[in-house]
mmCIF file of N, CA and C in Angstrom:
data_model
loop_
_atom_site.group_PDB
_atom_site.id
_atom_site.type_symbol
_atom_site.label_atom_id
_atom_site.label_comp_id
_atom_site.label_asym_id
_atom_site.label_seq_id
_atom_site.Cartn_x
_atom_site.Cartn_y
_atom_site.Cartn_z
ATOM 1 N N MET H 1090 -89.716 38.869 -34.115
ATOM 2 C CA MET H 1090 -90.117 39.058 -35.505
ATOM 3 C C MET H 1090 -89.513 37.942 -36.355
ATOM 4 N N ALA H 1091 -90.266 37.450 -37.273
ATOM 5 C CA ALA H 1091 -89.820 36.363 -38.140
ATOM 6 C C ALA H 1091 -88.805 36.878 -39.164
ATOM 7 N N THR H 1092 -87.998 35.965 -39.652
ATOM 8 C CA THR H 1092 -87.014 36.309 -40.669
ATOM 9 C C THR H 1092 -87.729 36.652 -41.977
ATOM 10 N N GLN H 1093 -87.335 37.742 -42.578
ATOM 11 C CA GLN H 1093 -87.910 38.177 -43.841
ATOM 12 C C GLN H 1093 -87.008 37.739 -44.995
ATOM 13 N N HIS H 1094 -87.610 37.246 -46.059
ATOM 14 C CA HIS H 1094 -86.874 36.897 -47.276
ATOM 15 C C HIS H 1094 -87.423 37.723 -48.431
ATOM 16 N N THR H 1095 -86.574 37.940 -49.403
ATOM 17 C CA THR H 1095 -86.962 38.670 -50.602
ATOM 18 C C THR H 1095 -87.171 37.673 -51.732
ATOM 19 N N TYR H 1096 -88.316 37.774 -52.380
ATOM 20 C CA TYR H 1096 -88.673 36.873 -53.477
ATOM 21 C C TYR H 1096 -88.856 37.673 -54.762
ATOM 22 N N ARG H 1097 -88.413 37.104 -55.848
ATOM 23 C CA ARG H 1097 -88.733 37.636 -57.170
ATOM 24 C C ARG H 1097 -89.819 36.738 -57.741
ATOM 25 N N VAL H 1098 -90.929 37.360 -58.109
ATOM 26 C CA VAL H 1098 -92.075 36.584 -58.583
ATOM 27 C C VAL H 1098 -92.481 37.073 -59.970
ATOM 28 N N ILE H 1099 -92.672 36.129 -60.879
ATOM 29 C CA ILE H 1099 -93.204 36.443 -62.210
ATOM 30 C C ILE H 1099 -94.612 35.881 -62.272
ATOM 31 N N VAL H 1100 -95.571 36.763 -62.504
ATOM 32 C CA VAL H 1100 -96.972 36.360 -62.668
ATOM 33 C C VAL H 1100 -97.276 36.447 -64.159
ATOM 34 N N ARG H 1101 -97.708 35.337 -64.733
ATOM 35 C CA ARG H 1101 -98.044 35.302 -66.159
ATOM 36 C C ARG H 1101 -99.541 35.098 -66.313
ATOM 37 N N GLY H 1102 -100.081 35.652 -67.389
ATOM 38 C CA GLY H 1102 -101.500 35.482 -67.660
ATOM 39 C C GLY H 1102 -101.801 35.795 -69.103
ATOM 40 N N LYS H 1103 -103.065 35.650 -69.453
ATOM 41 C CA LYS H 1103 -103.527 35.947 -70.809
ATOM 42 C C LYS H 1103 -104.565 37.047 -70.739
ATOM 43 N N TRP H 1104 -104.539 37.892 -71.740
ATOM 44 C CA TRP H 1104 -105.561 38.937 -71.828
ATOM 45 C C TRP H 1104 -106.886 38.269 -72.158
ATOM 46 N N ASP H 1105 -107.975 38.824 -71.638
ATOM 47 C CA ASP H 1105 -109.285 38.238 -71.888
ATOM 48 C C ASP H 1105 -110.348 39.334 -71.855
ATOM 49 N N GLY H 1106 -111.170 39.366 -72.873
ATOM 50 C CA GLY H 1106 -112.286 40.309 -72.905
ATOM 51 C C GLY H 1106 -111.864 41.761 -72.935
ATOM 52 N N LEU H 1107 -110.793 42.067 -73.638
ATOM 53 C CA LEU H 1107 -110.357 43.456 -73.722
ATOM 54 C C LEU H 1107 -111.313 44.263 -74.593
ATOM 55 N N THR H 1108 -111.667 45.432 -74.129
ATOM 56 C CA THR H 1108 -112.509 46.326 -74.924
ATOM 57 C C THR H 1108 -111.642 47.008 -75.974
ATOM 58 N N ALA H 1109 -112.269 47.627 -76.944
ATOM 59 C CA ALA H 1109 -111.531 48.358 -77.972
ATOM 60 C C ALA H 1109 -110.697 49.460 -77.327
ATOM 61 N N GLU H 1110 -111.260 50.103 -76.321
ATOM 62 C CA GLU H 1110 -110.535 51.168 -75.615
ATOM 63 C C GLU H 1110 -109.309 50.613 -74.888
ATOM 64 N N SER H 1111 -109.470 49.458 -74.239
ATOM 65 C CA SER H 1111 -108.350 48.822 -73.534
ATOM 66 C C SER H 1111 -107.250 48.425 -74.510
ATOM 67 N N ARG H 1112 -107.654 47.850 -75.638
ATOM 68 C CA ARG H 1112 -106.673 47.447 -76.659
ATOM 69 C C ARG H 1112 -105.878 48.648 -77.165
ATOM 70 N N THR H 1113 -106.602 49.730 -77.446
ATOM 71 C CA THR H 1113 -105.943 50.947 -77.943
ATOM 72 C C THR H 1113 -104.949 51.471 -76.910
ATOM 73 N N LYS H 1114 -105.363 51.493 -75.657
ATOM 74 C CA LYS H 1114 -104.499 51.973 -74.578
ATOM 75 C C LYS H 1114 -103.257 51.092 -74.434
ATOM 76 N N LEU H 1115 -103.449 49.774 -74.457
ATOM 77 C CA LEU H 1115 -102.317 48.857 -74.330
ATOM 78 C C LEU H 1115 -101.371 48.972 -75.525
ATOM 79 N N LEU H 1116 -101.928 49.032 -76.724
ATOM 80 C CA LEU H 1116 -101.085 49.142 -77.924
ATOM 81 C C LEU H 1116 -100.284 50.439 -77.937
ATOM 82 N N ALA H 1117 -100.874 51.511 -77.421
ATOM 83 C CA ALA H 1117 -100.152 52.784 -77.335
ATOM 84 C C ALA H 1117 -98.974 52.665 -76.370
ATOM 85 N N GLY H 1118 -99.118 51.818 -75.362
ATOM 86 C CA GLY H 1118 -98.056 51.640 -74.379
ATOM 87 C C GLY H 1118 -96.959 50.692 -74.800
ATOM 88 N N VAL H 1119 -97.182 49.897 -75.837
ATOM 89 C CA VAL H 1119 -96.173 48.933 -76.283
ATOM 90 C C VAL H 1119 -94.900 49.643 -76.710
ATOM 91 N N ASP H 1120 -95.031 50.691 -77.493
ATOM 92 C CA ASP H 1120 -93.852 51.407 -77.984
ATOM 93 C C ASP H 1120 -93.124 52.126 -76.863
ATOM 94 N N ALA H 1121 -93.839 52.508 -75.817
ATOM 95 C CA ALA H 1121 -93.231 53.231 -74.706
ATOM 96 C C ALA H 1121 -92.460 52.306 -73.770
ATOM 97 N N GLN H 1122 -92.696 51.004 -73.889
ATOM 98 C CA GLN H 1122 -92.019 50.065 -72.992
ATOM 99 C C GLN H 1122 -90.576 49.881 -73.413
ATOM 100 N N GLY H 1123 -89.687 50.000 -72.444
ATOM 101 C CA GLY H 1123 -88.267 49.768 -72.677
ATOM 102 C C GLY H 1123 -87.813 48.584 -71.846
ATOM 103 N N LEU H 1124 -86.533 48.548 -71.550
ATOM 104 C CA LEU H 1124 -86.000 47.452 -70.745
ATOM 105 C C LEU H 1124 -86.515 47.495 -69.317
ATOM 106 N N ASP H 1125 -87.025 48.645 -68.874
ATOM 107 C CA ASP H 1125 -87.544 48.737 -67.511
ATOM 108 C C ASP H 1125 -88.766 47.845 -67.303
ATOM 109 N N ARG H 1126 -89.385 47.395 -68.375
ATOM 110 C CA ARG H 1126 -90.539 46.497 -68.218
ATOM 111 C C ARG H 1126 -90.117 45.120 -67.727
ATOM 112 N N PHE H 1127 -88.831 44.836 -67.774
ATOM 113 C CA PHE H 1127 -88.330 43.539 -67.335
ATOM 114 C C PHE H 1127 -87.694 43.592 -65.951
ATOM 115 N N THR H 1128 -87.867 44.689 -65.233
ATOM 116 C CA THR H 1128 -87.299 44.798 -63.898
ATOM 117 C C THR H 1128 -88.294 44.307 -62.850
ATOM 118 N N PHE H 1129 -87.762 43.851 -61.750
ATOM 119 C CA PHE H 1129 -88.588 43.413 -60.626
ATOM 120 C C PHE H 1129 -88.725 44.589 -59.669
ATOM 121 N N THR H 1130 -89.967 44.978 -59.372
ATOM 122 C CA THR H 1130 -90.226 46.103 -58.480
ATOM 123 C C THR H 1130 -91.312 45.725 -57.477
ATOM 124 N N PRO H 1131 -91.364 46.418 -56.342
ATOM 125 C CA PRO H 1131 -92.427 46.124 -55.368
ATOM 126 C C PRO H 1131 -93.830 46.369 -55.916
ATOM 127 N N GLU H 1132 -93.987 47.369 -56.778
ATOM 128 C CA GLU H 1132 -95.315 47.664 -57.337
ATOM 129 C C GLU H 1132 -95.614 46.846 -58.590
ATOM 130 N N GLY H 1133 -94.611 46.185 -59.134
ATOM 131 C CA GLY H 1133 -94.803 45.323 -60.299
ATOM 132 C C GLY H 1133 -94.520 46.025 -61.612
ATOM 133 N N SER H 1134 -93.897 45.307 -62.524
ATOM 134 C CA SER H 1134 -93.620 45.809 -63.871
ATOM 135 C C SER H 1134 -94.393 44.947 -64.858
ATOM 136 N N LEU H 1135 -95.246 45.582 -65.631
ATOM 137 C CA LEU H 1135 -96.068 44.877 -66.605
ATOM 138 C C LEU H 1135 -95.363 44.845 -67.946
ATOM 139 N N ALA H 1136 -95.281 43.666 -68.545
ATOM 140 C CA ALA H 1136 -94.664 43.504 -69.865
ATOM 141 C C ALA H 1136 -95.602 42.711 -70.770
ATOM 142 N N TYR H 1137 -95.714 43.154 -72.021
ATOM 143 C CA TYR H 1137 -96.547 42.474 -73.010
ATOM 144 C C TYR H 1137 -96.101 42.927 -74.387
ATOM 145 N N ASP H 1138 -96.565 42.227 -75.423
ATOM 146 C CA ASP H 1138 -96.207 42.629 -76.782
ATOM 147 C C ASP H 1138 -97.464 43.051 -77.551
ATOM 148 N N SER H 1139 -97.260 43.445 -78.783
ATOM 149 C CA SER H 1139 -98.359 44.000 -79.577
ATOM 150 C C SER H 1139 -99.412 42.967 -79.975
ATOM 151 N N ALA H 1140 -99.128 41.685 -79.832
ATOM 152 C CA ALA H 1140 -100.122 40.660 -80.153
ATOM 153 C C ALA H 1140 -101.269 40.667 -79.140
ATOM 154 N N LEU H 1141 -101.006 41.208 -77.964
ATOM 155 C CA LEU H 1141 -101.987 41.264 -76.867
ATOM 156 C C LEU H 1141 -102.603 39.898 -76.587
ATOM 157 N N HIS H 1142 -101.739 38.907 -76.570
ATOM 158 C CA HIS H 1142 -102.188 37.550 -76.233
ATOM 159 C C HIS H 1142 -101.919 37.256 -74.755
ATOM 160 N N SER H 1143 -100.701 37.538 -74.318
ATOM 161 C CA SER H 1143 -100.330 37.250 -72.935
ATOM 162 C C SER H 1143 -99.505 38.392 -72.363
ATOM 163 N N PHE H 1144 -99.271 38.313 -71.053
ATOM 164 C CA PHE H 1144 -98.506 39.352 -70.359
ATOM 165 C C PHE H 1144 -97.769 38.723 -69.189
ATOM 166 N N SER H 1145 -96.848 39.484 -68.622
ATOM 167 C CA SER H 1145 -96.198 39.068 -67.387
ATOM 168 C C SER H 1145 -96.020 40.286 -66.493
ATOM 169 N N TYR H 1146 -96.106 40.042 -65.223
ATOM 170 C CA TYR H 1146 -95.872 41.053 -64.190
ATOM 171 C C TYR H 1146 -94.688 40.560 -63.375
ATOM 172 N N ARG H 1147 -93.745 41.434 -63.075
ATOM 173 C CA ARG H 1147 -92.577 41.061 -62.280
ATOM 174 C C ARG H 1147 -92.611 41.839 -60.967
ATOM 175 N N PHE H 1148 -92.583 41.111 -59.867
ATOM 176 C CA PHE H 1148 -92.683 41.708 -58.542
ATOM 177 C C PHE H 1148 -91.505 41.329 -57.655
ATOM 178 N N VAL H 1149 -91.183 42.231 -56.728
ATOM 179 C CA VAL H 1149 -90.314 41.913 -55.605
ATOM 180 C C VAL H 1149 -91.239 41.861 -54.399
ATOM 181 N N ILE H 1150 -91.270 40.727 -53.735
ATOM 182 C CA ILE H 1150 -92.122 40.531 -52.569
ATOM 183 C C ILE H 1150 -91.228 40.215 -51.375
ATOM 184 N N VAL H 1151 -91.432 40.920 -50.274
ATOM 185 C CA VAL H 1151 -90.728 40.629 -49.033
ATOM 186 C C VAL H 1151 -91.746 40.054 -48.069
ATOM 187 N N SER H 1152 -91.494 38.822 -47.600
ATOM 188 C CA SER H 1152 -92.423 38.181 -46.663
ATOM 189 C C SER H 1152 -91.654 37.240 -45.749
ATOM 190 N N ASP H 1153 -92.360 36.683 -44.790
ATOM 191 C CA ASP H 1153 -91.732 35.782 -43.832
ATOM 192 C C ASP H 1153 -91.174 34.552 -44.538
ATOM 193 N N ALA H 1154 -89.967 34.195 -44.152
ATOM 194 C CA ALA H 1154 -89.322 33.034 -44.756
ATOM 195 C C ALA H 1154 -90.117 31.762 -44.485
ATOM 196 N N ALA H 1155 -90.759 31.691 -43.334
ATOM 197 C CA ALA H 1155 -91.537 30.498 -42.975
ATOM 198 C C ALA H 1155 -92.717 30.279 -43.914
ATOM 199 N N ASP H 1156 -93.228 31.357 -44.500
ATOM 200 C CA ASP H 1156 -94.368 31.244 -45.414
ATOM 201 C C ASP H 1156 -93.959 30.698 -46.774
ATOM 202 N N GLY H 1157 -92.714 30.867 -47.142
ATOM 203 C CA GLY H 1157 -92.174 30.285 -48.356
ATOM 204 C C GLY H 1157 -92.605 30.942 -49.658
ATOM 205 N N GLU H 1158 -92.169 30.313 -50.738
ATOM 206 C CA GLU H 1158 -92.403 30.824 -52.083
ATOM 207 C C GLU H 1158 -93.881 30.820 -52.457
ATOM 208 N N GLU H 1159 -94.640 29.877 -51.915
ATOM 209 C CA GLU H 1159 -96.065 29.803 -52.248
ATOM 210 C C GLU H 1159 -96.802 31.061 -51.802
ATOM 211 N N MET H 1160 -96.473 31.551 -50.604
ATOM 212 C CA MET H 1160 -97.115 32.759 -50.106
ATOM 213 C C MET H 1160 -96.679 33.971 -50.928
ATOM 214 N N ALA H 1161 -95.418 34.042 -51.265
ATOM 215 C CA ALA H 1161 -94.928 35.152 -52.089
ATOM 216 C C ALA H 1161 -95.640 35.168 -53.440
ATOM 217 N N ALA H 1162 -95.823 33.991 -54.027
ATOM 218 C CA ALA H 1162 -96.521 33.893 -55.313
ATOM 219 C C ALA H 1162 -97.971 34.336 -55.171
ATOM 220 N N ALA H 1163 -98.628 33.921 -54.088
ATOM 221 C CA ALA H 1163 -100.028 34.314 -53.870
ATOM 222 C C ALA H 1163 -100.154 35.818 -53.666
ATOM 223 N N LEU H 1164 -99.221 36.412 -52.935
ATOM 224 C CA LEU H 1164 -99.247 37.865 -52.727
ATOM 225 C C LEU H 1164 -99.056 38.611 -54.048
ATOM 226 N N ALA H 1165 -98.142 38.124 -54.871
ATOM 227 C CA ALA H 1165 -97.891 38.767 -56.161
ATOM 228 C C ALA H 1165 -99.101 38.629 -57.085
ATOM 229 N N GLU H 1166 -99.723 37.467 -57.104
ATOM 230 C CA GLU H 1166 -100.922 37.279 -57.935
ATOM 231 C C GLU H 1166 -102.035 38.221 -57.489
ATOM 232 N N ASP H 1167 -102.169 38.396 -56.185
ATOM 233 C CA ASP H 1167 -103.180 39.316 -55.657
ATOM 234 C C ASP H 1167 -102.894 40.752 -56.094
ATOM 235 N N GLN H 1168 -101.622 41.152 -56.036
ATOM 236 C CA GLN H 1168 -101.254 42.500 -56.484
ATOM 237 C C GLN H 1168 -101.517 42.676 -57.975
ATOM 238 N N ALA H 1169 -101.204 41.655 -58.769
ATOM 239 C CA ALA H 1169 -101.439 41.731 -60.210
ATOM 240 C C ALA H 1169 -102.929 41.856 -60.501
ATOM 241 N N GLU H 1170 -103.746 41.042 -59.841
ATOM 242 C CA GLU H 1170 -105.196 41.107 -60.038
ATOM 243 C C GLU H 1170 -105.736 42.485 -59.672
ATOM 244 N N THR H 1171 -105.270 43.021 -58.568
ATOM 245 C CA THR H 1171 -105.716 44.348 -58.125
ATOM 246 C C THR H 1171 -105.357 45.415 -59.153
ATOM 247 N N ALA H 1172 -104.134 45.379 -59.653
ATOM 248 C CA ALA H 1172 -103.682 46.380 -60.632
ATOM 249 C C ALA H 1172 -104.443 46.252 -61.956
ATOM 250 N N LEU H 1173 -104.650 45.021 -62.410
ATOM 251 C CA LEU H 1173 -105.359 44.806 -63.676
ATOM 252 C C LEU H 1173 -106.820 45.241 -63.572
ATOM 253 N N ARG H 1174 -107.455 44.914 -62.442
ATOM 254 C CA ARG H 1174 -108.848 45.339 -62.241
ATOM 255 C C ARG H 1174 -108.948 46.863 -62.180
ATOM 256 N N ALA H 1175 -108.021 47.493 -61.467
ATOM 257 C CA ALA H 1175 -108.026 48.952 -61.332
ATOM 258 C C ALA H 1175 -107.862 49.622 -62.695
ATOM 259 N N ALA H 1176 -107.114 48.994 -63.591
ATOM 260 C CA ALA H 1176 -106.910 49.543 -64.931
ATOM 261 C C ALA H 1176 -108.027 49.142 -65.885
ATOM 262 N N GLY H 1177 -108.947 48.300 -65.425
ATOM 263 C CA GLY H 1177 -110.061 47.864 -66.266
ATOM 264 C C GLY H 1177 -109.644 46.895 -67.359
ATOM 265 N N LEU H 1178 -108.614 46.096 -67.082
ATOM 266 C CA LEU H 1178 -108.100 45.155 -68.078
ATOM 267 C C LEU H 1178 -108.540 43.737 -67.742
ATOM 268 N N GLY H 1179 -109.097 43.041 -68.738
ATOM 269 C CA GLY H 1179 -109.533 41.668 -68.549
ATOM 270 C C GLY H 1179 -108.369 40.703 -68.659
ATOM 271 N N TYR H 1180 -108.394 39.662 -67.859
ATOM 272 C CA TYR H 1180 -107.316 38.675 -67.839
ATOM 273 C C TYR H 1180 -107.873 37.318 -67.436
ATOM 274 N N ARG H 1181 -107.045 36.284 -67.654
ATOM 275 C CA ARG H 1181 -107.392 34.925 -67.219
ATOM 276 C C ARG H 1181 -106.110 34.110 -67.095
ATOM 277 N N ASP H 1182 -106.252 32.931 -66.543
ATOM 278 C CA ASP H 1182 -105.164 31.950 -66.453
ATOM 279 C C ASP H 1182 -103.893 32.477 -65.778
ATOM 280 N N LEU H 1183 -104.039 33.131 -64.633
ATOM 281 C CA LEU H 1183 -102.852 33.594 -63.921
ATOM 282 C C LEU H 1183 -102.098 32.409 -63.331
ATOM 283 N N ARG H 1184 -100.791 32.444 -63.454
ATOM 284 C CA ARG H 1184 -99.918 31.462 -62.829
ATOM 285 C C ARG H 1184 -98.629 32.191 -62.464
ATOM 286 N N SER H 1185 -97.914 31.682 -61.505
ATOM 287 C CA SER H 1185 -96.729 32.414 -61.070
ATOM 288 C C SER H 1185 -95.594 31.481 -60.674
ATOM 289 N N THR H 1186 -94.387 32.023 -60.722
ATOM 290 C CA THR H 1186 -93.192 31.340 -60.250
ATOM 291 C C THR H 1186 -92.454 32.301 -59.338
ATOM 292 N N ALA H 1187 -91.952 31.781 -58.229
ATOM 293 C CA ALA H 1187 -91.251 32.612 -57.261
ATOM 294 C C ALA H 1187 -89.862 32.046 -56.998
ATOM 295 N N THR H 1188 -88.912 32.948 -56.775
ATOM 296 C CA THR H 1188 -87.546 32.568 -56.453
ATOM 297 C C THR H 1188 -87.136 33.284 -55.178
ATOM 298 N N ASP H 1189 -86.682 32.540 -54.191
ATOM 299 C CA ASP H 1189 -86.203 33.109 -52.939
ATOM 300 C C ASP H 1189 -84.778 33.597 -53.168
ATOM 301 N N MET H 1190 -84.603 34.892 -53.194
ATOM 302 C CA MET H 1190 -83.289 35.471 -53.485
ATOM 303 C C MET H 1190 -82.304 35.282 -52.336
ATOM 304 N N ASP H 1191 -82.800 35.036 -51.134
ATOM 305 C CA ASP H 1191 -81.922 34.860 -49.977
ATOM 306 C C ASP H 1191 -81.336 33.458 -49.890
ATOM 307 N N THR H 1192 -81.927 32.511 -50.575
ATOM 308 C CA THR H 1192 -81.407 31.145 -50.538
ATOM 309 C C THR H 1192 -80.876 30.696 -51.894
ATOM 310 N N MET H 1193 -80.936 31.575 -52.868
ATOM 311 C CA MET H 1193 -80.483 31.226 -54.214
ATOM 312 C C MET H 1193 -78.966 31.072 -54.233
ATOM 313 N N LYS H 1194 -78.504 29.996 -54.816
ATOM 314 C CA LYS H 1194 -77.077 29.740 -54.922
ATOM 315 C C LYS H 1194 -76.530 30.480 -56.133
ATOM 316 N N ILE H 1195 -75.404 31.127 -55.937
ATOM 317 C CA ILE H 1195 -74.763 31.840 -57.033
ATOM 318 C C ILE H 1195 -73.526 31.055 -57.435
ATOM 319 N N ASN H 1196 -73.495 30.620 -58.667
ATOM 320 C CA ASN H 1196 -72.331 29.906 -59.187
ATOM 321 C C ASN H 1196 -71.338 30.923 -59.721
ATOM 322 N N ARG H 1197 -70.170 30.906 -59.154
ATOM 323 C CA ARG H 1197 -69.121 31.826 -59.587
ATOM 324 C C ARG H 1197 -68.113 31.057 -60.442
ATOM 325 N N LYS H 1198 -67.516 31.775 -61.381
ATOM 326 C CA LYS H 1198 -66.502 31.145 -62.221
ATOM 327 C C LYS H 1198 -65.295 30.796 -61.367
ATOM 328 N N SER H 1199 -64.613 29.746 -61.766
ATOM 329 C CA SER H 1199 -63.424 29.310 -61.052
ATOM 330 C C SER H 1199 -62.356 30.390 -61.108
ATOM 331 N N ARG H 1200 -61.639 30.547 -60.021
ATOM 332 C CA ARG H 1200 -60.569 31.548 -59.971
ATOM 333 C C ARG H 1200 -59.257 30.968 -60.472
ATOM 334 N N GLN H 1201 -59.216 29.690 -60.729
ATOM 335 C CA GLN H 1201 -57.996 29.066 -61.218
ATOM 336 C C GLN H 1201 -57.977 29.184 -62.735
ATOM 337 N N PRO H 1202 -57.028 29.937 -63.283
ATOM 338 C CA PRO H 1202 -57.037 30.182 -64.727
ATOM 339 C C PRO H 1202 -56.896 28.931 -65.575
ATOM 340 N N GLY H 1203 -56.205 27.903 -65.104
ATOM 341 C CA GLY H 1203 -56.017 26.708 -65.914
ATOM 342 C C GLY H 1203 -56.907 25.553 -65.518
ATOM 343 N N ALA H 1204 -57.884 25.781 -64.686
ATOM 344 C CA ALA H 1204 -58.715 24.687 -64.174
ATOM 345 C C ALA H 1204 -59.448 23.959 -65.278
ATOM 346 N N ARG H 1205 -59.965 24.658 -66.219
ATOM 347 C CA ARG H 1205 -60.740 24.025 -67.284
ATOM 348 C C ARG H 1205 -59.834 23.239 -68.228
ATOM 349 N N ARG H 1206 -58.679 23.802 -68.550
ATOM 350 C CA ARG H 1206 -57.760 23.111 -69.442
ATOM 351 C C ARG H 1206 -57.211 21.849 -68.800
ATOM 352 N N THR H 1207 -56.954 21.897 -67.508
ATOM 353 C CA THR H 1207 -56.428 20.726 -66.799
ATOM 354 C C THR H 1207 -57.441 19.602 -66.834
ATOM 355 N N ALA H 1208 -58.702 19.902 -66.607
ATOM 356 C CA ALA H 1208 -59.741 18.873 -66.627
ATOM 357 C C ALA H 1208 -59.850 18.259 -68.013
ATOM 358 N N ALA H 1209 -59.672 19.062 -69.035
ATOM 359 C CA ALA H 1209 -59.781 18.554 -70.405
ATOM 360 C C ALA H 1209 -58.648 17.593 -70.729
ATOM 361 N N ARG H 1210 -57.460 17.806 -70.142
ATOM 362 C CA ARG H 1210 -56.313 16.945 -70.405
ATOM 363 C C ARG H 1210 -56.504 15.545 -69.843
ATOM 364 N N HIS H 1211 -57.322 15.407 -68.826
ATOM 365 C CA HIS H 1211 -57.469 14.124 -68.149
ATOM 366 C C HIS H 1211 -58.650 13.324 -68.644
ATOM 367 N N ARG H 1212 -59.229 13.701 -69.762
ATOM 368 C CA ARG H 1212 -60.313 12.911 -70.332
ATOM 369 C C ARG H 1212 -59.759 11.631 -70.919
ATOM 370 N N PRO H 1213 -60.500 10.542 -70.805
ATOM 371 C CA PRO H 1213 -60.024 9.276 -71.401
ATOM 372 C C PRO H 1213 -60.005 9.364 -72.924
ATOM 373 N N VAL H 1214 -59.019 8.739 -73.500
ATOM 374 C CA VAL H 1214 -58.872 8.726 -74.961
ATOM 375 C C VAL H 1214 -59.672 7.571 -75.493
ATOM 376 N N ARG H 1215 -60.418 7.803 -76.564
ATOM 377 C CA ARG H 1215 -61.241 6.745 -77.151
ATOM 378 C C ARG H 1215 -60.604 6.154 -78.359
#
């Protein structure tokens, strides 16, 4: 079995051809959205504002590491399209960015309490 990696993918798009009913439904949901709209989930979290100009979907995608971020992005875009079509919502201009969480470097703060002050002392004087 191939190595599996976890990707966080943000799919962005613009609303297009929304019906009056769709607009009403989306606007009713704006107030109900909390911070959970910004979480990454396997089923996707939809986030948008009351202007109904654009939206973003946040997904967690697990796929083969050999397929890379491009495949994860394509899978997430497919899931977003499926969900939007199922809800009867018009969209256009989908684009996505993916981050491989298994290869992402985490910068940790220095454990040396005086490290920053020491570096500042050795700056050349002008």
